[in-house]
Tab-separated table of C-alpha atoms and ligand atoms in Angstrom:
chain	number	residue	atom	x	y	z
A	1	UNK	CA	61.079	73.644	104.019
A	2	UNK	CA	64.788	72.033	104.334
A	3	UNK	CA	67.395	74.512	103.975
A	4	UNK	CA	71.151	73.324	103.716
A	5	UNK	CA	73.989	75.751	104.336
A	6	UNK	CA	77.579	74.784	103.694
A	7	UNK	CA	81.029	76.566	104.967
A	8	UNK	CA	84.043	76.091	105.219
A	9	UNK	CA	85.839	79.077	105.624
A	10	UNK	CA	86.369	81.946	108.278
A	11	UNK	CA	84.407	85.007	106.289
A	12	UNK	CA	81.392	82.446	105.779
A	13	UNK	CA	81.051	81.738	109.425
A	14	UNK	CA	80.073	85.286	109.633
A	15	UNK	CA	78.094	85.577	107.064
A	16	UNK	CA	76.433	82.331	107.977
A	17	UNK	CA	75.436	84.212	111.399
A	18	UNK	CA	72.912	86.281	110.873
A	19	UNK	CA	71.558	84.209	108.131
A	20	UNK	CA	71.011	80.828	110.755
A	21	UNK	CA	69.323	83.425	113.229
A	22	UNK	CA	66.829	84.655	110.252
A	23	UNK	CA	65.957	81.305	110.001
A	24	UNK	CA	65.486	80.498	113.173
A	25	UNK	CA	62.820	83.268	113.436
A	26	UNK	CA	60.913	82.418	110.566
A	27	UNK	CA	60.983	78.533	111.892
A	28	UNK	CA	62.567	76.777	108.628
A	29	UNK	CA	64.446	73.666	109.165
A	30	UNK	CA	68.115	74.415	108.207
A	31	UNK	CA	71.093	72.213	108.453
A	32	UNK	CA	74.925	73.391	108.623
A	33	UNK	CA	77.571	71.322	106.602
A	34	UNK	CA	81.113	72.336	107.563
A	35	UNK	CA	83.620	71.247	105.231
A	36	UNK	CA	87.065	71.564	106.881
A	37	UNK	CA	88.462	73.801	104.827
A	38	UNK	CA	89.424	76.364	107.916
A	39	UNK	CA	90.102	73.425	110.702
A	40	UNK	CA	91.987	75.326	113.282
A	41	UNK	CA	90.198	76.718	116.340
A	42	UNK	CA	91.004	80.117	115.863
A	43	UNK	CA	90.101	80.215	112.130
A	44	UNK	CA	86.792	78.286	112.642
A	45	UNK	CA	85.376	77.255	115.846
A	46	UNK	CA	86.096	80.624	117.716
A	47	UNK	CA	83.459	81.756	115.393
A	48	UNK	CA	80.795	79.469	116.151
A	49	UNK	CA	81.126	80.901	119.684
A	50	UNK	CA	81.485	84.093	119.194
A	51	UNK	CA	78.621	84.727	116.710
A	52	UNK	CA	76.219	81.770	118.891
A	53	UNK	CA	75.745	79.705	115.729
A	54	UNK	CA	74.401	76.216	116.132
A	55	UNK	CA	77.205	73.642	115.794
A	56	UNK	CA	77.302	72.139	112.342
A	57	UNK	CA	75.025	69.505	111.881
A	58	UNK	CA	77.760	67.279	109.841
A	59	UNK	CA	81.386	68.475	109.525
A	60	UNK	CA	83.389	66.778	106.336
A	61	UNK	CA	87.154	67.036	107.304
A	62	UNK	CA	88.322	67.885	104.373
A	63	UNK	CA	91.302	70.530	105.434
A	64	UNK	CA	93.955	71.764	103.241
A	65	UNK	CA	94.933	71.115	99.266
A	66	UNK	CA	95.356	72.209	96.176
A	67	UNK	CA	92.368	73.979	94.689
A	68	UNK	CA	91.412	70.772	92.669
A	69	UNK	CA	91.806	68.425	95.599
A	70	UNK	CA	90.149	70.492	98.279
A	71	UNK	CA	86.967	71.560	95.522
A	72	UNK	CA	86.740	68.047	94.853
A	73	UNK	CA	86.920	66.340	98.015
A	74	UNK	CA	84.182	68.508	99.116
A	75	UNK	CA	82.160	67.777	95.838
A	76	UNK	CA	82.366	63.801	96.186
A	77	UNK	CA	81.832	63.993	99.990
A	78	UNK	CA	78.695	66.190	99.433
A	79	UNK	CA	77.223	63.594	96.623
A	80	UNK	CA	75.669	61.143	99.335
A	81	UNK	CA	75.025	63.513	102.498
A	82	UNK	CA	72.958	65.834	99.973
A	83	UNK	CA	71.254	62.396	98.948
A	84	UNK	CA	70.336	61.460	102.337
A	85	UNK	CA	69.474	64.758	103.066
A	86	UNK	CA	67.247	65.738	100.731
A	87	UNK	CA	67.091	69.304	100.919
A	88	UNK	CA	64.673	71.933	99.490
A	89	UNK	CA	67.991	74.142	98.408
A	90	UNK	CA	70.969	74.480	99.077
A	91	UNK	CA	72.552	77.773	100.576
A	92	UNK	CA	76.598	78.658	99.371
A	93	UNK	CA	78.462	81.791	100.774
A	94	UNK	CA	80.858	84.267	99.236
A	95	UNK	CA	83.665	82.604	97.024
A	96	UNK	CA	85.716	80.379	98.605
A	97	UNK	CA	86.418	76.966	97.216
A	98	UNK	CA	83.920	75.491	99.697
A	99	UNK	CA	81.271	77.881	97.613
A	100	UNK	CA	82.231	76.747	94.187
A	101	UNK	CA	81.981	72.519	95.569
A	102	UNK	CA	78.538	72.886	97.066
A	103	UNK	CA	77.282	74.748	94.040
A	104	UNK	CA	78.233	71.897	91.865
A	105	UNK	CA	77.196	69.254	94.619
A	106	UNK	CA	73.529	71.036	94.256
A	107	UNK	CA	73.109	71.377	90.612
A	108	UNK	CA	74.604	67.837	89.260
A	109	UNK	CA	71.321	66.723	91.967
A	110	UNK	CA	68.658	68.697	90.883
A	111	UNK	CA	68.821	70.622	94.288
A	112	UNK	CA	68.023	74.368	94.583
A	113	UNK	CA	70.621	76.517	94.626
A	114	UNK	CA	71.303	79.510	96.204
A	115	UNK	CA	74.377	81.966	96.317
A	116	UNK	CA	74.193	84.488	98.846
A	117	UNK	CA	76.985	87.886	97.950
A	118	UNK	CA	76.313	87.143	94.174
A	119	UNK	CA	77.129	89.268	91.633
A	120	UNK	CA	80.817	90.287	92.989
A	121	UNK	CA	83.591	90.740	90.518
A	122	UNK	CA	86.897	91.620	90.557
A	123	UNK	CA	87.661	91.102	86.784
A	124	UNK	CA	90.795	89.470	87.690
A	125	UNK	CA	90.678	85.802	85.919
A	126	UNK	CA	93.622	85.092	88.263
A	127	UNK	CA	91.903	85.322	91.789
A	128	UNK	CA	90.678	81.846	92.267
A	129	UNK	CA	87.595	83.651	93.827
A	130	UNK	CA	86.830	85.140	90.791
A	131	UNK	CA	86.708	81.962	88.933
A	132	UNK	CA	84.258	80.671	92.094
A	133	UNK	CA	81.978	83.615	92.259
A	134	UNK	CA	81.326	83.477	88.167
A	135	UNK	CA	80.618	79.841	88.061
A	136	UNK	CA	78.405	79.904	91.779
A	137	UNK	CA	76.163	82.271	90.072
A	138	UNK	CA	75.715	80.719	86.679
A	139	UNK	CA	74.863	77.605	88.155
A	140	UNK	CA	72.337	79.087	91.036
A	141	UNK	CA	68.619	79.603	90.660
A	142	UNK	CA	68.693	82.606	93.170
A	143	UNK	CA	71.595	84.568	93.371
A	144	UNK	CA	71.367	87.176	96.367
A	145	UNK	CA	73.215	90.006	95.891
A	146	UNK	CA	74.595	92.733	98.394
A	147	UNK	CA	74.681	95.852	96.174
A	148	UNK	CA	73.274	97.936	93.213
A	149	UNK	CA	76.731	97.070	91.726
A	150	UNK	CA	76.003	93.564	92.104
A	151	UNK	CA	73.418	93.098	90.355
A	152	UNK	CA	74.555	95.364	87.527
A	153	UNK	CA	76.601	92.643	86.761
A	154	UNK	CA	74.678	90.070	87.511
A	155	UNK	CA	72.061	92.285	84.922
A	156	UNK	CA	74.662	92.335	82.480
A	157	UNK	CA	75.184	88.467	82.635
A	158	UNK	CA	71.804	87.442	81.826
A	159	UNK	CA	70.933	86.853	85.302
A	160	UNK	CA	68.752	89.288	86.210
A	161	UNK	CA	65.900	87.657	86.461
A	162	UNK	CA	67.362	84.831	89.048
A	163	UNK	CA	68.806	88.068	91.353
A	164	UNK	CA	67.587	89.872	94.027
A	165	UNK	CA	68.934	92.918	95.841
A	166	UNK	CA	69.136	91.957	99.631
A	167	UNK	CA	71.865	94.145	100.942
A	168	UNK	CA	74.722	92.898	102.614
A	169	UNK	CA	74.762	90.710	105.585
A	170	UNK	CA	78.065	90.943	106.930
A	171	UNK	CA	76.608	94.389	107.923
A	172	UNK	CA	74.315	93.196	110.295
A	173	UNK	CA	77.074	91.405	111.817
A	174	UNK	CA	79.560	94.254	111.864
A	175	UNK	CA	76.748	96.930	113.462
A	176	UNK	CA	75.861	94.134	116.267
A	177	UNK	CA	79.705	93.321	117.272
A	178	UNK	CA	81.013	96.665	117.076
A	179	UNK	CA	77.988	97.817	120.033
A	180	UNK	CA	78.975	94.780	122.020
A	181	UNK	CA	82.097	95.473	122.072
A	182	UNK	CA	81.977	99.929	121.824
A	183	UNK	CA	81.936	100.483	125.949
A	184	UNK	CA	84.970	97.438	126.359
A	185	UNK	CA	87.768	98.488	127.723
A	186	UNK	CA	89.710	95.360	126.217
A	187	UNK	CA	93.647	95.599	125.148
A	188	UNK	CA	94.379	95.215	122.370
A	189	UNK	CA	96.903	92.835	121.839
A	190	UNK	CA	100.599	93.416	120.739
A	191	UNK	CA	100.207	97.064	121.584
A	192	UNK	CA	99.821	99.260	124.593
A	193	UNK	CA	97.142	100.854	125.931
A	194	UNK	CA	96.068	104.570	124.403
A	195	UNK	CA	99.712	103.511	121.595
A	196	UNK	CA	98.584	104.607	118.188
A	197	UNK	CA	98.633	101.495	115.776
A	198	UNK	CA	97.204	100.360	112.095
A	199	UNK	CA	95.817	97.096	111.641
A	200	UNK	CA	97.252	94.786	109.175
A	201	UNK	CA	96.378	91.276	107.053
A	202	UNK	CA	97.679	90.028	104.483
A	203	UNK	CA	96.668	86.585	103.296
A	204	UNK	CA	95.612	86.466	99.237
A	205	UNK	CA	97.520	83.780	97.395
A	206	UNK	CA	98.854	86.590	94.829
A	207	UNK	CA	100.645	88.649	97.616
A	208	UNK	CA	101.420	85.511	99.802
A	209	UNK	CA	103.172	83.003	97.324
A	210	UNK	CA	105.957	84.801	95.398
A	211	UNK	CA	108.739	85.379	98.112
A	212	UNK	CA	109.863	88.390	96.557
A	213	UNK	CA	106.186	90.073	96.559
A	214	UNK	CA	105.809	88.725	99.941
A	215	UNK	CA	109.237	90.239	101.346
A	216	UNK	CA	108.187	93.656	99.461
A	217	UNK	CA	104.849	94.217	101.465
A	218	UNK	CA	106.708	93.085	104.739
A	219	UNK	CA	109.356	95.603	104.370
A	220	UNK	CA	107.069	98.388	103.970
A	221	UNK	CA	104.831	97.546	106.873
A	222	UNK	CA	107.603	96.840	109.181
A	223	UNK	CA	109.035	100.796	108.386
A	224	UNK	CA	105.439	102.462	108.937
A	225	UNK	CA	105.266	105.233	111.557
A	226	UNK	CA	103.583	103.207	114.068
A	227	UNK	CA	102.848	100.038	114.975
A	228	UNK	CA	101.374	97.653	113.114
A	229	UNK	CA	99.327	94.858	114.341
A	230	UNK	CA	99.507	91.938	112.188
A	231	UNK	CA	96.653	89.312	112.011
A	232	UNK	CA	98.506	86.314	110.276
A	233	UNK	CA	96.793	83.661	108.583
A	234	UNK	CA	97.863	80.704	108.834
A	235	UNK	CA	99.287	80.922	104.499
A	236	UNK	CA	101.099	84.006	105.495
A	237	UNK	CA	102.749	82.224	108.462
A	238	UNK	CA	103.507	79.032	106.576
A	239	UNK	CA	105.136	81.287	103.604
A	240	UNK	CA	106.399	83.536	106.012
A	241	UNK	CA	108.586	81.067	107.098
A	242	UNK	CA	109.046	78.821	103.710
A	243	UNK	CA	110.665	82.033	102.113
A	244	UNK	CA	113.047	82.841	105.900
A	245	UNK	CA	110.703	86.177	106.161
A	246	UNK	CA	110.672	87.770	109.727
A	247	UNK	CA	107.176	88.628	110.988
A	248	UNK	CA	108.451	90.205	113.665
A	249	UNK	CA	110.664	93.169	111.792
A	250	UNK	CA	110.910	97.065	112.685
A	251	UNK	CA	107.106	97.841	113.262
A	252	UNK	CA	105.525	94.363	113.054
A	253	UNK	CA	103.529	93.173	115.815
A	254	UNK	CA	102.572	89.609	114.684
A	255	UNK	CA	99.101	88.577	116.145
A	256	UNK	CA	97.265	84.985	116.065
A	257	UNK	CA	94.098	85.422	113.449
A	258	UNK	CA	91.766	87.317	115.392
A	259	UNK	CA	88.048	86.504	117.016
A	260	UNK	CA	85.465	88.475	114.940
A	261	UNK	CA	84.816	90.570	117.870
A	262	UNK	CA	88.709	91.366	119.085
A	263	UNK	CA	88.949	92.130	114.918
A	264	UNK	CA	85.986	94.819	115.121
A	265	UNK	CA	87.292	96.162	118.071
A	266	UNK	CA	90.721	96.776	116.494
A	267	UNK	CA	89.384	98.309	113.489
A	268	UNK	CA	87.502	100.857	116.038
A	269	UNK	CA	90.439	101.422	117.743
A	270	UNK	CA	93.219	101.233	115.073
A	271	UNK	CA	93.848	104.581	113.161
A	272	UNK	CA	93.222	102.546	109.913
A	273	UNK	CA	93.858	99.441	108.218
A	274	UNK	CA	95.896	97.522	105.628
A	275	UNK	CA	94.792	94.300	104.301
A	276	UNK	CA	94.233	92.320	100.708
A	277	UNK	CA	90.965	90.945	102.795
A	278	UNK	CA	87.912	91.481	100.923
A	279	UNK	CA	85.824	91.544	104.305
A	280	UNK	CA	88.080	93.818	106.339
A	281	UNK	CA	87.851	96.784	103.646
A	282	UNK	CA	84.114	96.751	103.905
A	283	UNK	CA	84.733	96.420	108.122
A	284	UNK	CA	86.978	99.375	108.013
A	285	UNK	CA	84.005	101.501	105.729
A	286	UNK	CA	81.573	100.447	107.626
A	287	UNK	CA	83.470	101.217	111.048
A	288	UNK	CA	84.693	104.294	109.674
A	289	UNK	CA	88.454	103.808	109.633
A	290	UNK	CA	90.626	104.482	106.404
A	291	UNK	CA	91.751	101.652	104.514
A	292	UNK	CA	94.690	101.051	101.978
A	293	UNK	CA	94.286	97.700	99.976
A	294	UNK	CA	97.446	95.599	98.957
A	295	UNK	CA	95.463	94.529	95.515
A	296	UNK	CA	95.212	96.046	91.562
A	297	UNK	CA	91.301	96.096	92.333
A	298	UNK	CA	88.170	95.949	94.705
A	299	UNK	CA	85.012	93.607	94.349
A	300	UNK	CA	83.939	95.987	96.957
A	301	UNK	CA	84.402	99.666	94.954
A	302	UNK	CA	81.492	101.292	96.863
A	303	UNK	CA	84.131	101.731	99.785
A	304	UNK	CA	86.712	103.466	97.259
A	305	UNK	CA	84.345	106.640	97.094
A	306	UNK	CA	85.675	109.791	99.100
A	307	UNK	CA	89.200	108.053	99.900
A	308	UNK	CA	87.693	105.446	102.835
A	309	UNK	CA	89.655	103.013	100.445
A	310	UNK	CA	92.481	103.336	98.591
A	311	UNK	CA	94.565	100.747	96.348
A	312	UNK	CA	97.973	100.144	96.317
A	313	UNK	CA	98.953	97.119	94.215
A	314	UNK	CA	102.401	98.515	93.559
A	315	UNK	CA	103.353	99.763	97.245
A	316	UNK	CA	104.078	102.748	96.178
A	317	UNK	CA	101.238	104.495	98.620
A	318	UNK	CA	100.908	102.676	101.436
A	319	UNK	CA	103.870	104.505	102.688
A	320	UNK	CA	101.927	108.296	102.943
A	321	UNK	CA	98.274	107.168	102.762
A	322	UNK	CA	98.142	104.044	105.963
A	323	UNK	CA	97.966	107.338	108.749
A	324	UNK	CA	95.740	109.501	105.973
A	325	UNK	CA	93.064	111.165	108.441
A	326	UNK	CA	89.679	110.310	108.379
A	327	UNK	CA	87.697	111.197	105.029
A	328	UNK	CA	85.370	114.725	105.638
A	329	UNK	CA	82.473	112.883	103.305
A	330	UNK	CA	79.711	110.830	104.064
A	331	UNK	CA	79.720	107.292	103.253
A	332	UNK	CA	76.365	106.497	102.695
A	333	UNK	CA	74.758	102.805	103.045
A	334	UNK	CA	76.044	100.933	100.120
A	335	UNK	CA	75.706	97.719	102.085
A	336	UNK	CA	72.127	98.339	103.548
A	337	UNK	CA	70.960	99.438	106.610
A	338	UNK	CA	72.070	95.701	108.729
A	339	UNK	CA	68.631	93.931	108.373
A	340	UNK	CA	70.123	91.737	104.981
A	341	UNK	CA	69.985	88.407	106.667
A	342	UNK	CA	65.895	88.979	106.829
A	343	UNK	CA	65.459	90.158	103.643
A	344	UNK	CA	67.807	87.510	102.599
A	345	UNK	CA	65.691	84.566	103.975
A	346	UNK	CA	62.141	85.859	103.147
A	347	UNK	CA	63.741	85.484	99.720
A	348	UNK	CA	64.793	81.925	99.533
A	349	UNK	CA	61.285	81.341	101.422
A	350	UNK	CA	59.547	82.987	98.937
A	351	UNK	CA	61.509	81.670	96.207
A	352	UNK	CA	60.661	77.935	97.136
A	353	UNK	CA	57.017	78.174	98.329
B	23	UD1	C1	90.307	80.977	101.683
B	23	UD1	C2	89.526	81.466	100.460
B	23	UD1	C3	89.556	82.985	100.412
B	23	UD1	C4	89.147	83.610	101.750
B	23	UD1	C5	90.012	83.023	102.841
B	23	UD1	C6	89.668	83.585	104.222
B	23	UD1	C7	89.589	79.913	98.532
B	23	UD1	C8	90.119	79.708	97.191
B	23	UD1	N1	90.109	80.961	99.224
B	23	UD1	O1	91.672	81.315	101.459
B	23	UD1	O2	88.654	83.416	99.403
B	23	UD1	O3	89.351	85.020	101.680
B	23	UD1	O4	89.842	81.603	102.864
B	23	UD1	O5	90.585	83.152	105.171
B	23	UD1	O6	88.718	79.181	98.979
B	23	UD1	N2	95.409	76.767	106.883
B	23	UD1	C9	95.657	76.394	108.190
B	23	UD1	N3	94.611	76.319	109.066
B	23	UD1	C10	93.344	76.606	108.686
B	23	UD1	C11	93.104	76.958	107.350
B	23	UD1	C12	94.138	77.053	106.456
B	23	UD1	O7	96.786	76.157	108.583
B	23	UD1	O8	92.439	76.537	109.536
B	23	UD1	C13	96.541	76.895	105.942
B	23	UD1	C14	96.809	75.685	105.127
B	23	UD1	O9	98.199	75.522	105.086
B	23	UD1	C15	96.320	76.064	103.735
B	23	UD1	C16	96.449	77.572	103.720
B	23	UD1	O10	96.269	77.981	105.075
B	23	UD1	O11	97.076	75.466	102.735
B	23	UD1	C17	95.424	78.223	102.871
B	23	UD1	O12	94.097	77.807	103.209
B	23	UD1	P1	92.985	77.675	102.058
B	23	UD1	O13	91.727	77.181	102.659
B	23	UD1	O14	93.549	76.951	100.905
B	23	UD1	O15	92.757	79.139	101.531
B	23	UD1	P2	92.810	80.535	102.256
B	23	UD1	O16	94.120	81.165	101.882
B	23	UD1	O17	92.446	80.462	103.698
């Protein structure tokens, strides 16, 4: 069977990891379509190398745009390579707008359709995501989801029956990078050796695009306690500067976006973590670090449980709870036990033979 994955963006690199090794071992024929929409080296091809996934078997170009022009650039320039292709289904990841194009690409062909991390919802109508994930998993004949959560909503949407519970494959990711890289004795960059220091990203269109939301969350990280490393994608750069924001104010320690395994071994390292990133709260549960997450909500709310997370849409906690100690209680495996990618592609086998 012909398997067709499609990415474009940095957390579906890693997901696409584990999942292009599964299928390696169980000998299916899969292709990789890259669409451009992460294009510079740090945000994408650092993570081909990192993680030893195959180069892309066709790479689109797309790059930057507004949501409609990047989701349909993708969509038209899918139309003939799916064509030619010919694929048994067609594998989408997460809920970027790369997700969202090859789901549509897929469908309006008659192709399979598979969406792996289904079921996720914030309930926000506002996160582009949100509008991605919804309409990915309405349109897919196997939706894959990560958590008991998951596929309570997927349950609740009348798709039940399309949805299977495969854990979460970022975890098998996370578990293998963070032994690689547990006995380095790598610096960490922008602070010094043994210096205490929280992590930081901040990169969601709703804290990133109004200046004076943007300016808000900078002031308050740059007059934390200790250092904090910041991770800046590229958006918070660009509006960084747009809106004459310093990066580099009281506490701020401004950081290129970091390789997947320099980012685990920060989390280890840090004493715990701010971000609006959807994957680094999860990182920072499954690592065991304490987060605090810049958003009014969590697609992820296994990681709230017992304090690992905590949300701060407002600002008004960050403040007292970025150095909160370690939580007493267990976590538990929400995410599975780091074997999802398996379980993930005996499914779409299954499903198609
Ligand atoms: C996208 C996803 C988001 C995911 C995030 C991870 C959508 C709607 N959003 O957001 O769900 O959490 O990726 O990073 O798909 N840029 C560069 N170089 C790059 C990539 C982007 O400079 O390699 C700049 C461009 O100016 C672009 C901006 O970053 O306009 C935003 O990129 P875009 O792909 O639109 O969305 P992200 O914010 O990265």
């Amino acid at each position: 069977m012909r398997i067709v994955s499609i990415v474009g963006a940095r957390p579906q690199f890693i997901k696409l990891a584990p999942m292009a090794h599964a299928f390696a071992q169980l000998e299916v024929e899969h292709k990789i379509i890259h669409t451009g929409q992460h294009y510079d080296v740090d945000m994408s091809d650092a993570f081909f190398q990192d993680l030893q996934i195959p180069d892309p078997d066709l790479h689109l170009g797309v790059g930057s745009g507004s949501h409609g022009v990047q989701t349909g650039g993708i969509l038209a320039a899918l139309d003939p390579v799916f064509t030619e292709m010919a694929p048994d289904c067609v594998l989408v990841y997460g809920d970027t707008n790369s997700t969202l194009a090859g789901a549509l690409a897929a469908v309006k062909l008659h192709i399979g359709l598979v969406h792996l991390e289904a079921g996720l919802r914030s309930f926000n109508r506002r996160m582009p995501e949100e509008h991605n994930r919804v309409l990915t998993d309405h349109a897919a004949d196997l939706c894959l989801a990560p958590t008991e959560v998951a596929m309570q909503h997927l349950t609740r949407e009348g798709l039940g029956e399309r949805a299977v519970m495969v854990g979460d494959v970022m975890v098998d990711v996370c578990y293998q990078v963070r032994d690689m890289v547990a006995q380095d004795s790598q610096p960490i960059e922008g602070v010094a050796d043994d210096e205490p220091f929280l992590l930081a990203t901040i990169h969601r269109a709703e804290n990133t695009d109004d200046p004076q939301r943007l300016a808000a969350i900078l002031e308050k990280l740059a007059h934390l306690a200790v250092p904090v490393v910041l991770a800046a994608h590229p958006r918070l750069r660009s509006r960084a500067a747009e809106f004459d924001l310093s990066l580099t104010a009281g506490k701020l320690r401004p950081v290129a976006p970091l390789a997947y395994p320099d980012m685990v071994r920060a989390v280890v390292r840090s004493k715990g973590v701010v971000t609006d990133s959807g994957g680094l709260q999860k990182e920072a549960f499954l690592l065991g670090v304490p987060c605090t997450t810049l958003r009014t909500e969590t697609e992820w709310v296994e990681t709230l449980e017992n304090g690992w997370n905590v949300l701060d849409p407002d600002l008004s906690r960050v403040n007292d709870e970025a150095l909160r100690p370690v939580p007493a209680a267990e976590r538990g495996a929400p995410y599975g036990n780091g074997h999802a990618a398996m379980a993930a592609a005996e499914a779409i086998v299954s499903h198609w033979s």
